[in-house]
Coordinates of C-alpha atoms and ligand atoms in Angstrom, one line a residue:
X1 CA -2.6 -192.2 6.1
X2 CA -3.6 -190.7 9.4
X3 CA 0.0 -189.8 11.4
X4 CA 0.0 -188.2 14.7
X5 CA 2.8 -186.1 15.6
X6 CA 4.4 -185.8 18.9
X7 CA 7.4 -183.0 20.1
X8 CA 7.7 -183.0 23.6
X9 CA 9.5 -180.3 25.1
X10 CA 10.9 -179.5 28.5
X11 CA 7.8 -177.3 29.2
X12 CA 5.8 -178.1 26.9
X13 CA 4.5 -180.7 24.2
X14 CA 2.9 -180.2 20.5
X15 CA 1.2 -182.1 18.7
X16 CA 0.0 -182.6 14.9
X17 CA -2.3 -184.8 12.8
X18 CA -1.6 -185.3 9.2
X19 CA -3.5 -187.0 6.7
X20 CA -0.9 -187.9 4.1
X21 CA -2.2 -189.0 0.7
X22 CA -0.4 -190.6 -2.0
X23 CA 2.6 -190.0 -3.7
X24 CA 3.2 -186.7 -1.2
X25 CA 3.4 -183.7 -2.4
X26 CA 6.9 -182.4 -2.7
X27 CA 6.2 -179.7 -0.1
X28 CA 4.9 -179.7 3.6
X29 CA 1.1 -179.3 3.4
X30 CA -0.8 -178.3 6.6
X31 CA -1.8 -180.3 9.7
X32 CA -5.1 -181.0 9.8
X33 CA -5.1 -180.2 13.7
X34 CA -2.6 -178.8 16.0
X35 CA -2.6 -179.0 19.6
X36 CA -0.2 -177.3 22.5
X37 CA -0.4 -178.4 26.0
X38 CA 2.0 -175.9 28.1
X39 CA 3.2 -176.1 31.8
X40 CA 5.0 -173.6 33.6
X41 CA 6.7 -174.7 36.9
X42 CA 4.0 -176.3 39.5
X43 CA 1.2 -174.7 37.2
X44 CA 0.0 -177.4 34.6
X45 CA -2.4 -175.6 32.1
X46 CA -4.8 -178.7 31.6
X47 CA -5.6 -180.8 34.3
X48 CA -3.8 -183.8 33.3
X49 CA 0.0 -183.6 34.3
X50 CA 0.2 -186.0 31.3
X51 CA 0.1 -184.3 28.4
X52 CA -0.2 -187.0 25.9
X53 CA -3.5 -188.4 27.3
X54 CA -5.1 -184.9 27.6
X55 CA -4.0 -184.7 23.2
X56 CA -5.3 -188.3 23.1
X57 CA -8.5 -187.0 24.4
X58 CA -8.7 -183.9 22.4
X59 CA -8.1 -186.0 19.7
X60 CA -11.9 -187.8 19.6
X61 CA -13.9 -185.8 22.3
X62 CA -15.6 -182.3 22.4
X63 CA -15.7 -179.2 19.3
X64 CA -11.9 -179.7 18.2
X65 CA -12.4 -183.8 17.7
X66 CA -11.1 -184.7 14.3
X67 CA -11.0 -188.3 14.4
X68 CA -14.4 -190.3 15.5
X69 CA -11.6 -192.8 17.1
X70 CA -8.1 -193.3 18.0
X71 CA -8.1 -196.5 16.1
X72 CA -7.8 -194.2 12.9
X73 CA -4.5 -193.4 13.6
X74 CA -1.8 -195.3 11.4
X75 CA 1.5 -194.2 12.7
X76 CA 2.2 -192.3 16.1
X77 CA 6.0 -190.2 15.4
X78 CA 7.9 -188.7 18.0
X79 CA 10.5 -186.6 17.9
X80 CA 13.4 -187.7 19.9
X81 CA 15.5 -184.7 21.5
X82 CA 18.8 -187.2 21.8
X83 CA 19.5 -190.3 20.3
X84 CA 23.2 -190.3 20.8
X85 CA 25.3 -192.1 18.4
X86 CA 23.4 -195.6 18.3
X87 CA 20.5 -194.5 17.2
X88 CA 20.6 -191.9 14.5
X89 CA 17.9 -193.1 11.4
X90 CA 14.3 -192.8 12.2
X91 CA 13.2 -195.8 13.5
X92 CA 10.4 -198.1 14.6
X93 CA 10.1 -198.0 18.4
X94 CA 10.8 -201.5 19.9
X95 CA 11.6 -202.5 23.2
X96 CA 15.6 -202.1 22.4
X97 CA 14.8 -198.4 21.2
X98 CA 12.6 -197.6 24.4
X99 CA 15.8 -198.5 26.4
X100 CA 18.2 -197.2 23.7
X101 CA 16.4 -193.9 24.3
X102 CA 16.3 -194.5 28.3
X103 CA 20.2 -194.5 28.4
X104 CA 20.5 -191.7 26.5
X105 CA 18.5 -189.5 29.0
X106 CA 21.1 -188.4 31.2
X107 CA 22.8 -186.3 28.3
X108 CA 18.8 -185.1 27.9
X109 CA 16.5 -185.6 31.0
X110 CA 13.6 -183.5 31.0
X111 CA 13.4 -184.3 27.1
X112 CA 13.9 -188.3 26.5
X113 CA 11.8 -188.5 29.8
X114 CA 8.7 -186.9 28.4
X115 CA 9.4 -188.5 25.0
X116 CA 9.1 -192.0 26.9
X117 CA 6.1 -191.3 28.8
X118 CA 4.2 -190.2 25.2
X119 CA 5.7 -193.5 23.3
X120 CA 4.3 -195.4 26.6
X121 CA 0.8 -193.7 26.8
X122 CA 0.3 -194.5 23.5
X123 CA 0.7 -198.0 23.6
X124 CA -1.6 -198.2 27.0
X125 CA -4.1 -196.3 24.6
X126 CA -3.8 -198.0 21.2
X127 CA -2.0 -200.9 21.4
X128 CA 0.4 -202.1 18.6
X129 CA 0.3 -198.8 16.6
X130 CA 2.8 -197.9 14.4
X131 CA 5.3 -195.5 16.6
X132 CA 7.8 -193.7 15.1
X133 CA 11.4 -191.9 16.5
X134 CA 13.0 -189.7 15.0
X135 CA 16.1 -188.3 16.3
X136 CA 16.8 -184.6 16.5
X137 CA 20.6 -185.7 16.8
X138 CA 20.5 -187.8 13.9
X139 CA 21.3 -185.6 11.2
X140 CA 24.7 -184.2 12.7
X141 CA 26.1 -188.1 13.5
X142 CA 28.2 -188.2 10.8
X143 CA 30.1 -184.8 12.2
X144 CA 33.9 -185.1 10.6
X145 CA 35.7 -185.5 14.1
X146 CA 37.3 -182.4 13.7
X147 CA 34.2 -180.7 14.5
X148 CA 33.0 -183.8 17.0
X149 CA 35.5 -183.9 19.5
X150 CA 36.3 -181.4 22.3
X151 CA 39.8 -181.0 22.6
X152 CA 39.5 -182.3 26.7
X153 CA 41.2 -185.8 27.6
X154 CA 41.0 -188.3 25.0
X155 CA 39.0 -190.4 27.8
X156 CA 35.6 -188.0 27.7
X157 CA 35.0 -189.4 23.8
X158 CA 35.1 -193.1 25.5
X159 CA 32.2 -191.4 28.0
X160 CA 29.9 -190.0 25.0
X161 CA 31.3 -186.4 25.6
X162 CA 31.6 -185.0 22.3
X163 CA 29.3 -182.9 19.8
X164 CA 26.2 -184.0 19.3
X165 CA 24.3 -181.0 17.9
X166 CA 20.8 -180.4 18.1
X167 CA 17.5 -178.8 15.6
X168 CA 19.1 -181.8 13.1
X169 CA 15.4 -182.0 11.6
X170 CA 14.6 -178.8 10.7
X171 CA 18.2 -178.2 9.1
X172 CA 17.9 -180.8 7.0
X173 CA 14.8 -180.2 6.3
X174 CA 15.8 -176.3 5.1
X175 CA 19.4 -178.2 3.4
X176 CA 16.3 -180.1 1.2
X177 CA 13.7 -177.0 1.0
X178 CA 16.4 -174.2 0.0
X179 CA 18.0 -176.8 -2.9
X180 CA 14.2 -176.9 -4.1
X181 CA 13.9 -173.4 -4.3
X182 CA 17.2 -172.7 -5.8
X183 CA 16.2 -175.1 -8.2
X184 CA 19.8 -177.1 -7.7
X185 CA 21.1 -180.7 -6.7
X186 CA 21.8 -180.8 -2.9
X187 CA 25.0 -182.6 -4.0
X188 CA 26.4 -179.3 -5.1
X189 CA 25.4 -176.9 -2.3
X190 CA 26.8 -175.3 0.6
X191 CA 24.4 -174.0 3.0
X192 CA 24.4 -172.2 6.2
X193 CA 21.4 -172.9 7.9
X194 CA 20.0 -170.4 10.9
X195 CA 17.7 -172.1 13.2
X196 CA 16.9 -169.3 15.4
X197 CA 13.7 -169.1 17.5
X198 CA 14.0 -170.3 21.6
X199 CA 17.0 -172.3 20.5
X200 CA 19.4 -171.3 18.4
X201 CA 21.8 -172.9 16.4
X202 CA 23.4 -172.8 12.9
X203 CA 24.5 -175.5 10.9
X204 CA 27.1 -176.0 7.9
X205 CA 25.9 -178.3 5.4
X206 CA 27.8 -179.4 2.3
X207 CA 26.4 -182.0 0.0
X208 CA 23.3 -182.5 2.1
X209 CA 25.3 -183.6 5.3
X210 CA 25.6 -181.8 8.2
X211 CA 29.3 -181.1 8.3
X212 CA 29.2 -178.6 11.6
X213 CA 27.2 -177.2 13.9
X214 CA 27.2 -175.0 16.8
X215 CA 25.1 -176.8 19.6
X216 CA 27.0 -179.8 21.2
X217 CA 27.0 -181.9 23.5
X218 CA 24.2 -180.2 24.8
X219 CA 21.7 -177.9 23.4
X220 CA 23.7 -175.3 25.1
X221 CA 26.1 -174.5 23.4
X222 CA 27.0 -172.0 20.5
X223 CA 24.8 -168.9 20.1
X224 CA 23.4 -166.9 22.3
X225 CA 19.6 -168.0 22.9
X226 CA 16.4 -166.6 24.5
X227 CA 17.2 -167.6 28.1
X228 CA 20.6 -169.5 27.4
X229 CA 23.2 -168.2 27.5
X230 CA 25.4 -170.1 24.5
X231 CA 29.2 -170.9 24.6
X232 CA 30.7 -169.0 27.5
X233 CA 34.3 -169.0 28.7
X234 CA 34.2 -172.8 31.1
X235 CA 36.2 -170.9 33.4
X236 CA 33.5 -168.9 34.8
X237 CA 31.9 -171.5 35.5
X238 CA 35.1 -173.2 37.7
X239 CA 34.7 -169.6 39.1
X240 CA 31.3 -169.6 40.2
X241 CA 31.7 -173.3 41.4
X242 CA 34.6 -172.3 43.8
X243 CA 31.9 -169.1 44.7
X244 CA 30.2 -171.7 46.2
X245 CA 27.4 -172.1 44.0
X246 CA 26.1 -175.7 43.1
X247 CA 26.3 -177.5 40.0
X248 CA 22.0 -177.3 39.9
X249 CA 22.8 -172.9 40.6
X250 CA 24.9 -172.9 37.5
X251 CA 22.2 -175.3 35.1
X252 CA 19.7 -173.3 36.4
X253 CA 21.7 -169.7 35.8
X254 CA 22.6 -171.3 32.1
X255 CA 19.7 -172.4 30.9
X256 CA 16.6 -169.8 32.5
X257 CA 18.8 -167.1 33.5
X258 CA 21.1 -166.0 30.6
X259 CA 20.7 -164.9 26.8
X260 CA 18.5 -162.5 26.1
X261 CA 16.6 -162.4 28.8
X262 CA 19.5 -162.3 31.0
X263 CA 21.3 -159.4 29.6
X264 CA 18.5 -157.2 28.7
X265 CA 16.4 -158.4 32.2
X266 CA 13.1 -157.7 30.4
X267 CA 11.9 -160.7 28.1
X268 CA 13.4 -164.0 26.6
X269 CA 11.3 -162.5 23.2
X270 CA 13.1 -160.8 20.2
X271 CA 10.0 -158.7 19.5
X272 CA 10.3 -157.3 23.2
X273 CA 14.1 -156.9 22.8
X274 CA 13.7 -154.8 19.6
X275 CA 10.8 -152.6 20.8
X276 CA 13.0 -152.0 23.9
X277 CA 15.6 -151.6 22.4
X278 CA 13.6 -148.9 19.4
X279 CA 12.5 -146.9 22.6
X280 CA 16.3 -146.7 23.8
X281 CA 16.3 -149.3 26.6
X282 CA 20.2 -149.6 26.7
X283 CA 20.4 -153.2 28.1
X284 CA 18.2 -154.2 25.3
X285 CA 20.1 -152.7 22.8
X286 CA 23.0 -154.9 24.2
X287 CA 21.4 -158.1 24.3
X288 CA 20.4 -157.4 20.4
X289 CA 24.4 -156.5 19.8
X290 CA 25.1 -159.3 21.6
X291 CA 23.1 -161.6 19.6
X292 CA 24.3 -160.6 16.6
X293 CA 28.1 -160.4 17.8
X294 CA 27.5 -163.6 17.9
X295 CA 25.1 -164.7 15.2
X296 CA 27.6 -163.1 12.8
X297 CA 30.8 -164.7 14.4
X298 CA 29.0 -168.2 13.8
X299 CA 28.0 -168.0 9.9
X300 CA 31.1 -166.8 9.7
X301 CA 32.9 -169.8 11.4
X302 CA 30.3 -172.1 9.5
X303 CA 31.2 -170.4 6.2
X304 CA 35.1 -171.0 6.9
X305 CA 34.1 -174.9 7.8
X306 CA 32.3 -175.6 4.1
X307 CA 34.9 -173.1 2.2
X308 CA 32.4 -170.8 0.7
X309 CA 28.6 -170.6 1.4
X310 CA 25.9 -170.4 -1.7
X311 CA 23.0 -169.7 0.3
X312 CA 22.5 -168.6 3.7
X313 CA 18.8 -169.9 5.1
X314 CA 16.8 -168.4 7.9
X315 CA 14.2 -170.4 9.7
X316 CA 12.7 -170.2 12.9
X317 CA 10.0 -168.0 15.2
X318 CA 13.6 -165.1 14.8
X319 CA 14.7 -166.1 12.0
X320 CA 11.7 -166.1 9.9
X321 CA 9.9 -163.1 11.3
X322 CA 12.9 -160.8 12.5
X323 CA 13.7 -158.2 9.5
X324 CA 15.9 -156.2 12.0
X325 CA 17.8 -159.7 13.1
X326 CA 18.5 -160.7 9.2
X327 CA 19.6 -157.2 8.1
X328 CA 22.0 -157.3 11.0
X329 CA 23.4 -160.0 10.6
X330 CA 24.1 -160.1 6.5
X331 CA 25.6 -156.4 7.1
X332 CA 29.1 -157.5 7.6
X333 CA 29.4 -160.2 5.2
X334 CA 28.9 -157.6 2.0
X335 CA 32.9 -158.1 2.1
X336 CA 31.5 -162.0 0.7
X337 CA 29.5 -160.2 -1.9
X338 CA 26.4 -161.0 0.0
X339 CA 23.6 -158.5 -0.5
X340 CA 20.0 -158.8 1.1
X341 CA 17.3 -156.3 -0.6
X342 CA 16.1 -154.4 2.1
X343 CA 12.3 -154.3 0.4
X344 CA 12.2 -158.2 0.4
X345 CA 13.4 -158.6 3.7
X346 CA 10.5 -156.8 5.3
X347 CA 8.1 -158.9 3.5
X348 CA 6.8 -162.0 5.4
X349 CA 4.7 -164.9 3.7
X350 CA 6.0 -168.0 1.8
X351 CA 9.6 -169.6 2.0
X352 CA 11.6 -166.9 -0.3
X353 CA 14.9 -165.3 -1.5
X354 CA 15.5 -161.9 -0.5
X355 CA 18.7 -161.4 -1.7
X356 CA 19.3 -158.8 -4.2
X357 CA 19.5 -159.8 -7.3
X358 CA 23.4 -159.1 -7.6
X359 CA 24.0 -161.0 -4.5
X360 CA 26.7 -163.6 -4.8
X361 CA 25.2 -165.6 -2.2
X362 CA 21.6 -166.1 -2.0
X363 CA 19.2 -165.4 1.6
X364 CA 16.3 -167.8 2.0
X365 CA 13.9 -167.6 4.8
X366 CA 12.3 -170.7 5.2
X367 CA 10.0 -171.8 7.9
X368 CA 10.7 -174.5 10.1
X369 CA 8.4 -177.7 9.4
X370 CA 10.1 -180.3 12.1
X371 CA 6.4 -181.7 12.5
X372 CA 5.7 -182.4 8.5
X373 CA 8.9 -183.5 8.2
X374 CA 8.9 -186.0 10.9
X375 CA 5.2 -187.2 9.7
X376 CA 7.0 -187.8 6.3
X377 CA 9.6 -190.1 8.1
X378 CA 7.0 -191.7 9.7
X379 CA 5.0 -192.3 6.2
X380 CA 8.1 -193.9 4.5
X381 CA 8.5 -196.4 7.5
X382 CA 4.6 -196.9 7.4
X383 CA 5.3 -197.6 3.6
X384 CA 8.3 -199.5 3.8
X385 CA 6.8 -201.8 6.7
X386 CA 3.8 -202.7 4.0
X387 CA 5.7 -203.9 1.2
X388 CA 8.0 -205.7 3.6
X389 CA 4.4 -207.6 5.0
X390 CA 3.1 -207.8 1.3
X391 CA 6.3 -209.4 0.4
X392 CA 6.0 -212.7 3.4
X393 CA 2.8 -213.2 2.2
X394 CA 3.8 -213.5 -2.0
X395 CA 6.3 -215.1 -0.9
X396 CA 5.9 -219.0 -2.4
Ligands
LIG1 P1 10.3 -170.9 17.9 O1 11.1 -171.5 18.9 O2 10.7 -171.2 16.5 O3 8.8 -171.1 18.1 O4 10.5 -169.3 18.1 C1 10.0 -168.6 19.2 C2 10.7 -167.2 19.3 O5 10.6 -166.5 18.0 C3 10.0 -166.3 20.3 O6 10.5 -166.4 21.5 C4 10.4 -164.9 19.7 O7 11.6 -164.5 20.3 C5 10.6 -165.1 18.3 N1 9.7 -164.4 17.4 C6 8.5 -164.8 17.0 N2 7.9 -163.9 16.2 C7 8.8 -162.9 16.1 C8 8.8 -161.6 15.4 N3 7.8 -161.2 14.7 N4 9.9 -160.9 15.5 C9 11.0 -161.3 16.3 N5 11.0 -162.4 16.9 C10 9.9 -163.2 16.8

């Protein structure tokens, strides 16, 4: 089965092919082609502004062409940045979900607004396919309300202003990877899962559900990120407003402005930060403390949340390749017992452990498969929508 991948971004969209063969294996197996179509600002990198027809094309024209037409597709997924509270399973896309997704894009503009130009392109190009969404909220819907609701008026949780949480796809995907390579039922575990690459955020997960998480009601919140800035006191913000800056100053000084790049005013890029920071740049030896000030607080809060934490999972462009990032942050929780083995934490490869052996928690790195793991969604719909067909026609 032939499933094409879409994950639009704000500045960007990525795109995958799988050929899935049956039964699946039980871990991700590699794209058969990958495609990135980046613009920055005014400057679009291909000559289509529309990134989904310039993949479309890829797809069956010139060297890279994999597929002789786009008819061989089977199922088109996408992933959908915010699906709010209604919609929250993967789903086929139907009219009703193309304007379920459309009234969620004020809580997620430049996101649900590329994701609806993809879903559209495609049917424009093929028709009736098979497309897929699959919510990067969904996972964290079934937040305990403790952890959902901001403690503002009672009337914001009547508006949809409460905690959403974000990256839901890859931690469940590491909540189901780490219990495979701990060998134990998900049932029993409680995870900490660090997604930390342009985003960051951590979630707690007990039992295989997300039970916190430290993004919210936007993607904004929590840690500190490459050019976000994370949670920061609201009252500078009040602050800056009565400065005289606009509301479009502050999303602009929140979102490009802050976080690593902010602070250290030399790159949004941990590998940057640390070399800086390795040659004695002082402001990018802050932004790393910073970071991990941070990082650490959160696992910390997360571990409080699920009453104890059996492993601890990094995942993530930081997260999986950041020795100095992962050694920070398990310093301070030796106090848990925690140890990480310093040998296998400068090792890179394959999803591993590299806690010591002693450790009383255990320290995966796993790396992020949103893509596989949204073409897997999209196979069991594909599936289930076949036996449901096969089924009206054996019907007597
Ligand atoms: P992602 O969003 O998962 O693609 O992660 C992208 C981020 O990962 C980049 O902006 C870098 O900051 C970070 N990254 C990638 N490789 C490394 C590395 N070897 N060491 C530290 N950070 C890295």
């Amino acid at each position: 089965m032939k499933i094409l991948v879409l994950n639009s971004g704000s500045s960007s969209q990525k795109a995958s092919l799988y050929d899935f063969t049956d039964p699946l294996p039980p871990s991700p197996t590699a794209a058969l082609w990958d495609g990135q179509v980046e613009w920055q600002g005014d400057r679009v990198v291909l000559q289509t502004r529309n990134s989904t027809g310039a993949i479309l094309n890829a797809l069956t024209r010139g060297q890279a062409r994999v597929l002789s037409s786009l008819s061989e597709l089977d199922v088109v997924g996408h992933r959908i940045v915010n699906g709010g509270q209604e919609l929250t399973q993967p789903t086929a896309i139907t009219r009703e979900v193309k304007t379920a997704i459309r009234s969620m894009s004020p809580l997620a503009p430049l996101h649900n607004r590329a994701e609806l130009d993809g879903i559209e392109i495609i049917e424009k190009r093929m028709g009736d396919v098979l497309q897929v969404a699959v919510f990067d909220t969904g996972f964290h819907s079934g937040l305990p309300e403790a952890a959902a609701v901001y403690p503002g008026p009672y009337e914001w949780l009547r508006q949809g202003i409460r905690r959403y949480g974000f990256h839901g796809i890859n931690h469940q995907y590491c909540a189901e990877r780490a219990a495979q390579l701990l060998a134990k039922d998900p049932a029993a575990l409680k995870l900490v899962t660090c997604h930390l690459g342009n985003g960051c955020s951590l979630a707690a997960i007990q039992g295989g559900r997300s039970v916190d998480t430290t993004m919210g009601f936007t993607p904004l919140e929590g840690l500190m990120m490459g050019t976000r800035s994370g949670s920061v006191d609201p009252g500078i913000l009040t602050y800056l407003l009565r400065q005289g800056h606009t509301g479009q100053d502050l999303d602009e000084i929140l979102n490009a402005k802050s976080g690593l790049l902010g602070i250290s005013g030399l790159s949004a890029d941990m590998r940057m930060v640390v070399s800086a920071m390795q040659e004695g740049n002082a402001r990018a030896k802050l932004a790393f403390e910073v970071f991990i000030h941070r990082l650490r607080s959160g696992i910390a809060a997360m571990a409080a949340t699920l009453s104890g934490m059996d492993a601890l999972v990094f995942t993530a462009g930081i997260g999986e390749n950041s020795a100095e990032v992962r050694a920070a942050a398990c310093s301070n929780f030796a106090f848990l017992g925690l140890a990480i083995d310093p040998a296998k934490n400068l090792t890179s490869g394959s999803d591993r452990d590299i806690a010591t052996t002693h450790s009383a928690i255990r320290v995966l790195v796993i790396h992020a498969q949103e893509d596989w793991a949204i073409a897997r969604e999209c196979w069991k719909l594909s599936l289930a929508a076949k036996a449901a067909t096969q089924k009206h026609y054996n019907e007597p």
